[in-house]
Amino acid sequence: EIVRPCLPYLGLFIHSYDEALLIASKDEPEGITDVFLSHGVKLAVIKLGKNGVSLKATAGKIYHPDLPGCESGDATGAGDSFIAGFI
């Protein structure tokens, strides 16, 4: 309820799947990004953990970029690092 009124003012919205699910009340990444775009966000990015990322822009394209495989010893800070790299 607190986040939704802010969405029209955001050019970029990056969130984890679990938290985006709570805001959007949808369970598929494309449905989640559609909710954010319908509220005025220009680019919605949903972090999908080990399944990568889902991005959708107002132009209507959804992206699921291929990510190189690697082993991870620890995911501490992974989300923050992703956001920093993305920006």
XYZ file of C-alpha atoms in Angstrom:
87
model
C 0.000 0.000 0.000
C 2.865 2.389 0.733
C 4.876 1.598 -2.407
C 2.153 1.734 -5.094
C 1.570 5.541 -4.964
C 5.308 6.041 -5.575
C 5.469 3.921 -8.742
C 4.444 6.633 -11.258
C 7.511 8.612 -10.237
C 10.012 5.828 -10.882
C 11.978 5.417 -14.078
C 13.587 2.231 -12.778
C 12.232 -0.257 -10.246
C 14.479 -3.143 -9.191
C 13.228 -5.634 -6.656
C 13.657 -9.216 -5.533
C 11.022 -11.688 -6.670
C 9.686 -12.336 -3.164
C 9.183 -8.681 -2.321
C 7.843 -7.791 -5.775
C 5.350 -10.642 -5.416
C 3.966 -9.028 -2.269
C 3.580 -5.640 -3.949
C 2.143 -6.869 -7.262
C 0.061 -9.834 -6.021
C 1.114 -11.815 -9.124
C 3.332 -14.880 -9.239
C 4.819 -14.877 -12.763
C 7.716 -12.469 -13.456
C 5.999 -11.029 -16.552
C 2.776 -10.442 -14.612
C 4.730 -8.729 -11.853
C 6.551 -6.419 -14.275
C 3.242 -5.645 -16.022
C 1.770 -4.430 -12.726
C 4.682 -2.054 -12.163
C 4.580 -0.774 -15.754
C 0.819 -0.213 -15.525
C 1.476 2.028 -12.514
C 3.927 4.208 -14.465
C 7.339 2.585 -13.941
C 9.436 2.877 -17.131
C 11.679 -0.182 -16.564
C 10.849 -2.982 -14.130
C 13.555 -5.423 -13.081
C 12.799 -8.506 -10.995
C 15.737 -10.391 -9.496
C 15.019 -14.128 -9.698
C 17.860 -15.433 -7.561
C 19.619 -18.401 -9.145
C 17.205 -18.125 -12.110
C 18.644 -14.775 -13.173
C 16.604 -11.674 -13.836
C 13.499 -10.547 -15.705
C 13.350 -7.073 -17.232
C 10.464 -5.350 -18.971
C 10.243 -1.832 -20.338
C 7.279 0.315 -21.310
C 8.069 -0.597 -24.921
C 6.608 -4.013 -24.058
C 9.698 -6.146 -24.449
C 10.542 -8.653 -21.763
C 14.094 -9.872 -21.415
C 15.486 -12.958 -19.760
C 19.199 -12.523 -20.466
C 21.435 -15.573 -20.586
C 23.818 -15.543 -17.685
C 27.120 -17.380 -17.536
C 27.087 -20.393 -15.262
C 29.227 -20.297 -12.159
C 29.377 -21.763 -8.702
C 28.649 -19.564 -5.740
C 30.060 -20.108 -2.302
C 27.969 -17.398 -0.663
C 25.233 -15.061 -1.874
C 25.865 -12.386 0.759
C 25.692 -9.014 -0.963
C 24.739 -10.510 -4.340
C 21.596 -8.403 -4.693
C 23.333 -5.166 -3.793
C 26.186 -5.991 -6.170
C 23.722 -6.748 -8.957
C 21.924 -3.438 -8.484
C 25.196 -1.494 -8.418
C 26.378 -3.218 -11.595
C 23.040 -2.730 -13.330
C 22.920 0.981 -12.598
